[in-house]
Each structure stands twice: as structure tokens, then as C-alpha cells.
PDB file of C-alpha atoms and ligand atoms in Angstrom:
ATOM      1  CA  MET A  18      10.483 -16.027  26.381  1.00 58.00           C
ATOM      2  CA  ASN A  19      10.534 -14.435  22.955  1.00 75.00           C
ATOM      3  CA  LYS A  20       8.622 -11.212  22.532  1.00 90.00           C
ATOM      4  CA  PRO A  21       5.473 -11.748  20.459  1.00 95.00           C
ATOM      5  CA  LEU A  22       5.844 -11.707  16.699  1.00 97.00           C
ATOM      6  CA  ARG A  23       4.551  -8.291  15.689  1.00 98.00           C
ATOM      7  CA  ILE A  24       2.591  -7.764  12.506  1.00 98.00           C
ATOM      8  CA  ALA A  25       1.884  -4.182  11.461  1.00 98.00           C
ATOM      9  CA  LEU A  26      -1.396  -3.913   9.601  1.00 98.00           C
ATOM     10  CA  THR A  27      -2.397  -0.895   7.532  1.00 98.00           C
ATOM     11  CA  LYS A  28      -5.504   0.693   9.052  1.00 96.00           C
ATOM     12  CA  GLY A  29      -8.512   1.273   6.815  1.00 94.00           C
ATOM     13  CA  ARG A  30      -8.934  -0.155   3.338  1.00 90.00           C
ATOM     14  CA  LEU A  31      -6.733  -3.247   3.812  1.00 97.00           C
ATOM     15  CA  GLU A  32      -7.940  -4.122   7.299  1.00 96.00           C
ATOM     16  CA  LYS A  33     -11.093  -6.054   6.391  1.00 96.00           C
ATOM     17  CA  ASP A  34      -9.472  -8.263   3.728  1.00 96.00           C
ATOM     18  CA  ALA A  35      -6.426  -8.923   5.913  1.00 97.00           C
ATOM     19  CA  ILE A  36      -8.641 -10.077   8.785  1.00 97.00           C
ATOM     20  CA  ALA A  37     -10.683 -12.237   6.366  1.00 96.00           C
ATOM     21  CA  LEU A  38      -7.466 -13.900   5.150  1.00 97.00           C
ATOM     22  CA  MET A  39      -6.201 -14.545   8.690  1.00 97.00           C
ATOM     23  CA  GLU A  40      -9.563 -16.016   9.693  1.00 96.00           C
ATOM     24  CA  ARG A  41      -9.623 -18.189   6.568  1.00 95.00           C
ATOM     25  CA  VAL A  42      -6.391 -19.832   7.752  1.00 95.00           C
ATOM     26  CA  GLY A  43      -7.891 -20.440  11.187  1.00 95.00           C
ATOM     27  CA  LEU A  44      -6.486 -17.536  13.213  1.00 96.00           C
ATOM     28  CA  ASP A  45      -8.746 -16.154  15.924  1.00 96.00           C
ATOM     29  CA  CYS A  46      -9.148 -12.457  15.032  1.00 96.00           C
ATOM     30  CA  GLN A  47     -11.831 -11.635  17.590  1.00 96.00           C
ATOM     31  CA  SER A  48      -9.598  -9.016  19.242  1.00 96.00           C
ATOM     32  CA  LEU A  49      -9.349  -7.215  15.897  1.00 96.00           C
ATOM     33  CA  ARG A  50     -13.071  -7.372  15.384  1.00 95.00           C
ATOM     34  CA  ASP A  51     -13.724  -5.910  18.857  1.00 95.00           C
ATOM     35  CA  LYS A  52     -10.771  -3.542  18.819  1.00 95.00           C
ATOM     36  CA  GLY A  53     -12.539  -0.331  19.853  1.00 95.00           C
ATOM     37  CA  ARG A  54      -9.749   2.299  19.864  1.00 96.00           C
ATOM     38  CA  ARG A  55      -6.970  -0.141  20.783  1.00 97.00           C
ATOM     39  CA  LEU A  56      -3.980  -0.184  18.456  1.00 97.00           C
ATOM     40  CA  ILE A  57      -2.166  -3.360  19.538  1.00 98.00           C
ATOM     41  CA  LEU A  58      -4.287  -6.495  19.404  1.00 97.00           C
ATOM     42  CA  PRO A  59      -3.331 -10.060  20.289  1.00 96.00           C
ATOM     43  CA  LEU A  60      -3.492 -13.011  17.864  1.00 96.00           C
ATOM     44  CA  PRO A  61      -3.646 -15.632  20.622  1.00 93.00           C
ATOM     45  CA  ASP A  62      -3.299 -18.768  18.420  1.00 90.00           C
ATOM     46  CA  ILE A  63       0.231 -17.924  17.359  1.00 93.00           C
ATOM     47  CA  GLY A  64       1.297 -15.690  20.255  1.00 92.00           C
ATOM     48  CA  ALA A  65       1.549 -12.732  17.897  1.00 96.00           C
ATOM     49  CA  GLU A  66       0.352  -9.141  18.020  1.00 97.00           C
ATOM     50  CA  VAL A  67      -1.222  -7.012  15.321  1.00 98.00           C
ATOM     51  CA  VAL A  68      -0.217  -3.345  15.343  1.00 98.00           C
ATOM     52  CA  LEU A  69      -2.650  -1.045  13.536  1.00 98.00           C
ATOM     53  CA  ALA A  70      -0.825   1.790  11.780  1.00 98.00           C
ATOM     54  CA  LYS A  71      -1.017   4.181   8.865  1.00 97.00           C
ATOM     55  CA  ALA A  72       0.480   2.788   5.667  1.00 97.00           C
ATOM     56  CA  ALA A  73       3.751   4.755   5.642  1.00 97.00           C
ATOM     57  CA  ASP A  74       4.244   4.006   9.338  1.00 98.00           C
ATOM     58  CA  VAL A  75       3.924   0.270   8.640  1.00 98.00           C
ATOM     59  CA  ILE A  76       7.100   0.610   6.561  1.00 98.00           C
ATOM     60  CA  THR A  77       8.848   2.578   9.342  1.00 98.00           C
ATOM     61  CA  TYR A  78       7.938  -0.038  11.960  1.00 98.00           C
ATOM     62  CA  VAL A  79       8.940  -3.000   9.790  1.00 98.00           C
ATOM     63  CA  GLU A  80      12.225  -1.491   8.550  1.00 98.00           C
ATOM     64  CA  SER A  81      13.229  -0.435  12.066  1.00 98.00           C
ATOM     65  CA  GLY A  82      12.490  -3.932  13.371  1.00 97.00           C
ATOM     66  CA  VAL A  83       9.962  -2.927  16.051  1.00 98.00           C
ATOM     67  CA  CYS A  84       7.497  -4.949  13.958  1.00 98.00           C
ATOM     68  CA  ASP A  85       8.624  -8.162  12.283  1.00 98.00           C
ATOM     69  CA  MET A  86       6.134  -8.133   9.436  1.00 98.00           C
ATOM     70  CA  GLY A  87       3.708  -5.757   7.781  1.00 98.00           C
ATOM     71  CA  ILE A  88       0.669  -5.813   5.552  1.00 98.00           C
ATOM     72  CA  VAL A  89       0.831  -2.783   3.302  1.00 98.00           C
ATOM     73  CA  GLY A  90       0.053  -1.663  -0.237  1.00 98.00           C
ATOM     74  CA  LYS A  91       2.655  -1.940  -2.987  1.00 98.00           C
ATOM     75  CA  ASP A  92       2.112   1.810  -3.545  1.00 97.00           C
ATOM     76  CA  THR A  93       3.477   2.563  -0.067  1.00 98.00           C
ATOM     77  CA  ILE A  94       6.349   0.116  -0.548  1.00 98.00           C
ATOM     78  CA  LEU A  95       7.342   1.753  -3.840  1.00 97.00           C
ATOM     79  CA  GLU A  96       7.103   5.212  -2.301  1.00 97.00           C
ATOM     80  CA  ASN A  97       8.630   4.658   1.138  1.00 97.00           C
ATOM     81  CA  ALA A  98      10.513   1.402   1.498  1.00 93.00           C
ATOM     82  CA  SER A  99      14.249   0.965   1.196  1.00 94.00           C
ATOM     83  CA  SER A 100      15.153  -2.221   3.057  1.00 96.00           C
ATOM     84  CA  LEU A 101      12.607  -4.928   3.632  1.00 97.00           C
ATOM     85  CA  TYR A 102      11.653  -8.232   2.052  1.00 97.00           C
ATOM     86  CA  GLU A 103       8.384  -8.432   0.185  1.00 97.00           C
ATOM     87  CA  LEU A 104       7.338 -12.056   0.661  1.00 96.00           C
ATOM     88  CA  LEU A 105       3.780 -12.357  -0.625  1.00 97.00           C
ATOM     89  CA  ASP A 106       1.360 -10.668  -2.942  1.00 97.00           C
ATOM     90  CA  LEU A 107      -1.831 -10.920  -0.879  1.00 97.00           C
ATOM     91  CA  GLY A 108      -4.055 -10.234  -3.868  1.00 96.00           C
ATOM     92  CA  PHE A 109      -6.435  -7.826  -2.176  1.00 97.00           C
ATOM     93  CA  GLY A 110      -6.360  -4.028  -2.157  1.00 97.00           C
ATOM     94  CA  ARG A 111      -6.078  -4.118  -5.928  1.00 97.00           C
ATOM     95  CA  CYS A 112      -5.842  -0.795  -7.719  1.00 97.00           C
ATOM     96  CA  ARG A 113      -3.631   0.879 -10.309  1.00 98.00           C
ATOM     97  CA  PHE A 114      -1.354   3.873 -10.456  1.00 98.00           C
ATOM     98  CA  ALA A 115      -2.310   6.302 -13.169  1.00 98.00           C
ATOM     99  CA  LEU A 116      -1.459   9.669 -14.602  1.00 98.00           C
ATOM    100  CA  ALA A 117      -4.771  11.552 -14.803  1.00 98.00           C
ATOM    101  CA  VAL A 118      -5.704  14.885 -16.328  1.00 98.00           C
ATOM    102  CA  LYS A 119      -8.765  17.091 -16.801  1.00 98.00           C
ATOM    103  CA  LYS A 120     -11.093  15.436 -19.294  1.00 98.00           C
ATOM    104  CA  GLY A 121      -9.991  16.250 -22.845  1.00 97.00           C
ATOM    105  CA  ASP A 122      -6.523  17.570 -21.873  1.00 97.00           C
ATOM    106  CA  ASP A 123      -3.457  16.146 -23.622  1.00 96.00           C
ATOM    107  CA  PHE A 124      -0.774  16.071 -20.950  1.00 96.00           C
ATOM    108  CA  PHE A 125       1.958  15.346 -23.469  1.00 94.00           C
ATOM    109  CA  ALA A 126       1.084  18.178 -25.868  1.00 93.00           C
ATOM    110  CA  GLY A 127       3.330  21.244 -26.090  1.00 89.00           C
ATOM    111  CA  TYR A 128       6.841  21.849 -24.801  1.00 86.00           C
ATOM    112  CA  GLY A 129       6.379  23.791 -21.548  1.00 89.00           C
ATOM    113  CA  ALA A 130       7.411  22.066 -18.288  1.00 91.00           C
ATOM    114  CA  LYS A 131       4.446  20.336 -16.701  1.00 97.00           C
ATOM    115  CA  THR A 132       3.448  20.184 -13.047  1.00 98.00           C
ATOM    116  CA  ILE A 133       2.197  17.021 -11.382  1.00 98.00           C
ATOM    117  CA  ALA A 134       0.429  16.893  -8.034  1.00 98.00           C
ATOM    118  CA  THR A 135       0.683  13.657  -6.070  1.00 98.00           C
ATOM    119  CA  LYS A 136       0.830  11.957  -2.716  1.00 98.00           C
ATOM    120  CA  TYR A 137       3.648   9.856  -4.255  1.00 98.00           C
ATOM    121  CA  PRO A 138       6.541  12.129  -5.330  1.00 98.00           C
ATOM    122  CA  ARG A 139       9.127   9.330  -5.513  1.00 98.00           C
ATOM    123  CA  ILE A 140       6.989   7.131  -7.772  1.00 98.00           C
ATOM    124  CA  THR A 141       6.092  10.159  -9.897  1.00 98.00           C
ATOM    125  CA  ARG A 142       9.716  11.265 -10.372  1.00 98.00           C
ATOM    126  CA  ARG A 143      10.756   7.725 -11.217  1.00 97.00           C
ATOM    127  CA  TYR A 144       7.965   7.405 -13.793  1.00 97.00           C
ATOM    128  CA  PHE A 145       8.805  10.654 -15.577  1.00 97.00           C
ATOM    129  CA  GLU A 146      12.551   9.966 -15.461  1.00 97.00           C
ATOM    130  CA  LYS A 147      11.796   6.780 -17.388  1.00 96.00           C
ATOM    131  CA  GLN A 148       9.886   8.869 -19.922  1.00 93.00           C
ATOM    132  CA  SER A 149      12.893  11.264 -20.039  1.00 93.00           C
ATOM    133  CA  MET A 150      10.492  14.063 -19.172  1.00 94.00           C
ATOM    134  CA  ASP A 151      11.301  16.918 -16.861  1.00 94.00           C
ATOM    135  CA  VAL A 152       8.311  17.709 -14.617  1.00 97.00           C
ATOM    136  CA  SER A 153       7.775  19.676 -11.414  1.00 98.00           C
ATOM    137  CA  VAL A 154       6.258  17.614  -8.646  1.00 98.00           C
ATOM    138  CA  VAL A 155       4.039  19.120  -5.954  1.00 98.00           C
ATOM    139  CA  LYS A 156       3.364  16.973  -2.889  1.00 98.00           C
ATOM    140  CA  ILE A 157      -0.291  16.928  -1.835  1.00 98.00           C
ATOM    141  CA  GLU A 158      -1.578  15.105   1.236  1.00 96.00           C
ATOM    142  CA  GLY A 159      -4.992  13.961  -0.005  1.00 94.00           C
ATOM    143  CA  SER A 160      -7.852  14.637  -2.443  1.00 97.00           C
ATOM    144  CA  VAL A 161      -5.170  15.130  -5.074  1.00 98.00           C
ATOM    145  CA  GLU A 162      -7.894  15.424  -7.727  1.00 98.00           C
ATOM    146  CA  LEU A 163      -8.344  19.026  -6.579  1.00 98.00           C
ATOM    147  CA  ALA A 164      -4.957  20.159  -7.888  1.00 98.00           C
ATOM    148  CA  PRO A 165      -5.731  20.190 -11.643  1.00 98.00           C
ATOM    149  CA  LEU A 166      -9.236  21.509 -10.976  1.00 98.00           C
ATOM    150  CA  LEU A 167      -7.832  24.453  -9.038  1.00 98.00           C
ATOM    151  CA  GLY A 168      -5.113  25.090 -11.636  1.00 97.00           C
ATOM    152  CA  LEU A 169      -2.205  24.055  -9.405  1.00 98.00           C
ATOM    153  CA  ALA A 170      -1.120  21.163 -11.642  1.00 98.00           C
ATOM    154  CA  ASP A 171      -1.456  19.846 -15.195  1.00 98.00           C
ATOM    155  CA  GLY A 172      -2.078  16.332 -13.964  1.00 98.00           C
ATOM    156  CA  ILE A 173      -1.960  13.983 -11.018  1.00 98.00           C
ATOM    157  CA  VAL A 174      -0.283  10.666 -10.319  1.00 98.00           C
ATOM    158  CA  ASP A 175      -2.505   8.709  -7.990  1.00 98.00           C
ATOM    159  CA  ILE A 176      -4.096   5.361  -7.299  1.00 97.00           C
ATOM    160  CA  VAL A 177      -7.310   4.527  -9.087  1.00 98.00           C
ATOM    161  CA  GLU A 178      -9.527   1.816  -7.686  1.00 96.00           C
ATOM    162  CA  THR A 179     -13.064   2.145  -9.074  1.00 96.00           C
ATOM    163  CA  GLY A 180     -12.386   5.307 -11.089  1.00 97.00           C
ATOM    164  CA  VAL A 181     -15.360   7.037  -9.464  1.00 98.00           C
ATOM    165  CA  THR A 182     -13.338   9.856  -7.865  1.00 98.00           C
ATOM    166  CA  LEU A 183     -11.777  10.757 -11.219  1.00 98.00           C
ATOM    167  CA  ARG A 184     -15.086  10.553 -13.063  1.00 98.00           C
ATOM    168  CA  GLU A 185     -17.057  12.580 -10.540  1.00 98.00           C
ATOM    169  CA  ASN A 186     -14.435  15.323 -10.642  1.00 98.00           C
ATOM    170  CA  GLY A 187     -14.149  15.610 -14.415  1.00 98.00           C
ATOM    171  CA  LEU A 188     -10.755  13.896 -14.713  1.00 98.00           C
ATOM    172  CA  GLU A 189      -9.656  10.940 -16.829  1.00 98.00           C
ATOM    173  CA  VAL A 190      -6.728   8.541 -17.068  1.00 98.00           C
ATOM    174  CA  SER A 191      -4.033   9.636 -19.489  1.00 98.00           C
ATOM    175  CA  ARG A 192      -1.608   6.725 -18.845  1.00 98.00           C
ATOM    176  CA  TRP A 193      -1.719   3.630 -16.655  1.00 98.00           C
ATOM    177  CA  ILE A 194       1.507   3.308 -14.693  1.00 97.00           C
ATOM    178  CA  CYS A 195       1.414   0.009 -12.745  1.00 97.00           C
ATOM    179  CA  ASP A 196      -0.721  -2.432 -10.777  1.00 97.00           C
ATOM    180  CA  ILE A 197      -0.917  -2.282  -6.996  1.00 98.00           C
ATOM    181  CA  SER A 198      -2.041  -4.793  -4.361  1.00 98.00           C
ATOM    182  CA  ALA A 199      -1.419  -5.523  -0.700  1.00 98.00           C
ATOM    183  CA  ARG A 200       1.891  -7.206   0.137  1.00 98.00           C
ATOM    184  CA  LEU A 201       3.330  -9.046   3.102  1.00 98.00           C
ATOM    185  CA  ALA A 202       6.588  -7.304   3.980  1.00 98.00           C
ATOM    186  CA  VAL A 203       9.140  -8.666   6.433  1.00 98.00           C
ATOM    187  CA  ASN A 204      12.003  -7.118   8.379  1.00 98.00           C
ATOM    188  CA  ILE A 205      15.346  -8.410   7.076  1.00 98.00           C
ATOM    189  CA  ALA A 206      16.790  -9.338  10.491  1.00 98.00           C
ATOM    190  CA  SER A 207      13.531 -10.886  11.696  1.00 97.00           C
ATOM    191  CA  LEU A 208      13.500 -13.230   8.735  1.00 97.00           C
ATOM    192  CA  LYS A 209      16.846 -14.610   9.915  1.00 97.00           C
ATOM    193  CA  LEU A 210      16.203 -14.553  13.668  1.00 96.00           C
ATOM    194  CA  ARG A 211      12.580 -15.762  13.635  1.00 96.00           C
ATOM    195  CA  LYS A 212      12.749 -17.782  10.457  1.00 96.00           C
ATOM    196  CA  GLU A 213      10.587 -20.703  11.589  1.00 95.00           C
ATOM    197  CA  GLU A 214       7.750 -18.623  13.046  1.00 95.00           C
ATOM    198  CA  ILE A 215       7.686 -16.331  10.038  1.00 96.00           C
ATOM    199  CA  GLU A 216       7.937 -19.087   7.448  1.00 96.00           C
ATOM    200  CA  SER A 217       5.167 -21.097   9.082  1.00 95.00           C
ATOM    201  CA  LEU A 218       2.859 -18.056   9.144  1.00 96.00           C
ATOM    202  CA  VAL A 219       3.740 -17.211   5.532  1.00 96.00           C
ATOM    203  CA  ALA A 220       3.015 -20.804   4.464  1.00 96.00           C
ATOM    204  CA  ARG A 221      -0.318 -20.674   6.258  1.00 95.00           C
ATOM    205  CA  LEU A 222      -1.290 -17.386   4.629  1.00 96.00           C
ATOM    206  CA  GLU A 223      -0.220 -18.748   1.240  1.00 95.00           C
ATOM    207  CA  GLN A 224      -2.619 -21.657   1.711  1.00 93.00           C
ATOM    208  CA  GLY A 225      -5.385 -19.163   2.486  1.00 92.00           C
ATOM    209  CA  LEU A 226      -4.615 -17.370  -0.773  1.00 92.00           C
ATOM    210  CA  ASP A 227      -4.737 -20.663  -2.701  1.00 84.00           C
ATOM    211  CA  GLN A 228      -8.115 -21.526  -1.120  1.00 82.00           C
ATOM    212  CA  GLU A 229      -9.510 -18.279  -2.391  1.00 75.00           C
ATOM    213  CA  LYS A 230      -8.557 -18.973  -6.007  1.00 69.00           C
TER     214      LYS A 230
HETATM  215  C1  LIG B  12      -7.691   7.349  -2.937  1.00 56.22           C
HETATM  216  C2  LIG B  12      -6.996   7.935  -4.151  1.00 56.22           C
HETATM  217  C3  LIG B  12      -8.136   8.466  -4.933  1.00 56.22           C
HETATM  218  C4  LIG B  12      -9.277   7.513  -4.654  1.00 56.22           C
HETATM  219  C5  LIG B  12      -9.395   6.510  -5.775  1.00 56.22           C
HETATM  220  O1  LIG B  12      -7.916   8.361  -2.029  1.00 56.22           O
HETATM  221  O2  LIG B  12      -6.061   8.897  -3.782  1.00 56.22           O
HETATM  222  O3  LIG B  12      -8.486   9.777  -4.522  1.00 56.22           O
HETATM  223  O4  LIG B  12      -8.909   6.822  -3.452  1.00 56.22           O
HETATM  224  O5  LIG B  12     -10.460   5.617  -5.551  1.00 56.22           O
HETATM  225  P1  LIG B  12     -11.579   5.367  -6.643  1.00 56.22           P
HETATM  226  O6  LIG B  12     -10.895   5.116  -7.950  1.00 56.22           O
HETATM  227  O7  LIG B  12     -12.292   4.130  -6.153  1.00 56.22           O
HETATM  228  O8  LIG B  12     -12.488   6.546  -6.683  1.00 56.22           O
HETATM  229  P2  LIG B  12      -8.388   8.093  -0.535  1.00 56.22           P
HETATM  230  O9  LIG B  12      -9.831   7.689  -0.507  1.00 56.22           O
HETATM  231  O10 LIG B  12      -7.471   7.118   0.105  1.00 56.22           O
HETATM  232  O11 LIG B  12      -8.356   9.508   0.156  1.00 56.22           O
HETATM  233  P3  LIG B  12      -7.310  10.721   0.070  1.00 56.22           P
HETATM  234  O12 LIG B  12      -7.376  11.275  -1.313  1.00 56.22           O
HETATM  235  O13 LIG B  12      -7.779  11.702   1.057  1.00 56.22           O
HETATM  236  O14 LIG B  12      -5.955  10.150   0.388  1.00 56.22           O
END
């Protein structure tokens, strides 16, 4: 018998909407609702398993093939992915990448080299290369908003959802960079080897997205 189709799901922000989508298309997600501290949960209707993982690890599991599919933010795909198929825009987990600075600062003023703090160095470098601007990038693990406040950086590149974190810390958007939402990513070999199973699940999820419109 085939091993179960494994779907890596990003823990936290995307979890609730992903479960809502799967339930909307008739999948029994009770195991996910009662998960406790378990990290691998069965989806009995389709003989699949959901693997709960941190966003960057979803990419690692999908690209390595230990998971066939993954639900993960476009931000993490842009930052970490190199070889997977992105099959669906799931429409939830919407936010935007932005360059933000201390309120009133003009990031682009003057000639000195600027420093950017971010959890997303690859996206940041790519953005400033496109602007033909040479910047230093400092990798920060979280609460990136601290870096300009503490004087470590001139600005941050980060995701903005409601804008509350920026506002409450005296920062503002200088430039919008791109839109982000949750995506369904698929391992390249799995899409060939388990084509039918994957395509039927993708079609089902697509219907769920249409219903929501
Ligand atoms: C994210 C992001 C911002 C905040 C934006 O951080 O890095 O800090 O959310 O959301 P808002 O626009 O709705 O305020 P997260 O909460 O994931 O925590 P972290 O900074 O510790 O990674």
C-alpha cells in the first residue's frame, strides 16, 4: 500500500484558515481540531496525513519529498524555496511586504550606505538589487521593528498585515514591495508519481476557494 499523502501545514497564523478550507470541501479535520501536542494528524477521508511545521521547515519537507504538499506563505516561498511547484493561491494569510522606517525618516535621502534589518535577507537583497541600491542586510529572528528603534538599522523589510505593529512602535511604510498570501506547494516528484491523488485534492480545494468567492 502507498504511504499516506503527506501535507505539511504551517503552524500558527495559517492553521485556522487552512482547516476551514479543508472542512469546506468536506474533509474531516477533527484530528486537527483535537490535536493537543501531536504533530502528525490523520485526514481519514483521503488517507492523508497533515504534518504541522514551522513555515521554513514546510519548504524543507516538501522539497526533500518527505511531504508531498505544503501550505505555506508566499513570503517563505520567496525566501526559502528553490525547487517546488506552487499550484494554488489559497487566498488567506493575506499581507504585504514593505520597507518601513521610523516615522518621518526618508530612507532614500543622502548617499551613505543604508542598513536594513529583516527576517527575509534574500527578499531584501533582491528588492534592493532591483533598485540598484547597495545596502547592508542584518538578519533578525523576530520583532524586527526593534532594529531601527535601537539604532541598529535605517529600516526594515517585513510583512505588514494590519499595520498595528508598525504604528504602535512609531514606524511607517516607506515602500510597498509585494503582496503575500498562503500557497499550496507541491513536491516536483510527487506531482508525477501521485498525480491523480494530488490533482483530485487540488481540484477539491479549488472548488472550496470558488465557494468562498
Ligand atoms: C509579523 C511581522 C510583524 C507583524 C505584522 O510578526 O514580522 O512584526 O507580524 O503584523 P501587523 O501588521 O498585523 O501588526 P510575527 O507576529 O509573526 O512575530 P515575529 O516578529 O516575532 O516574527
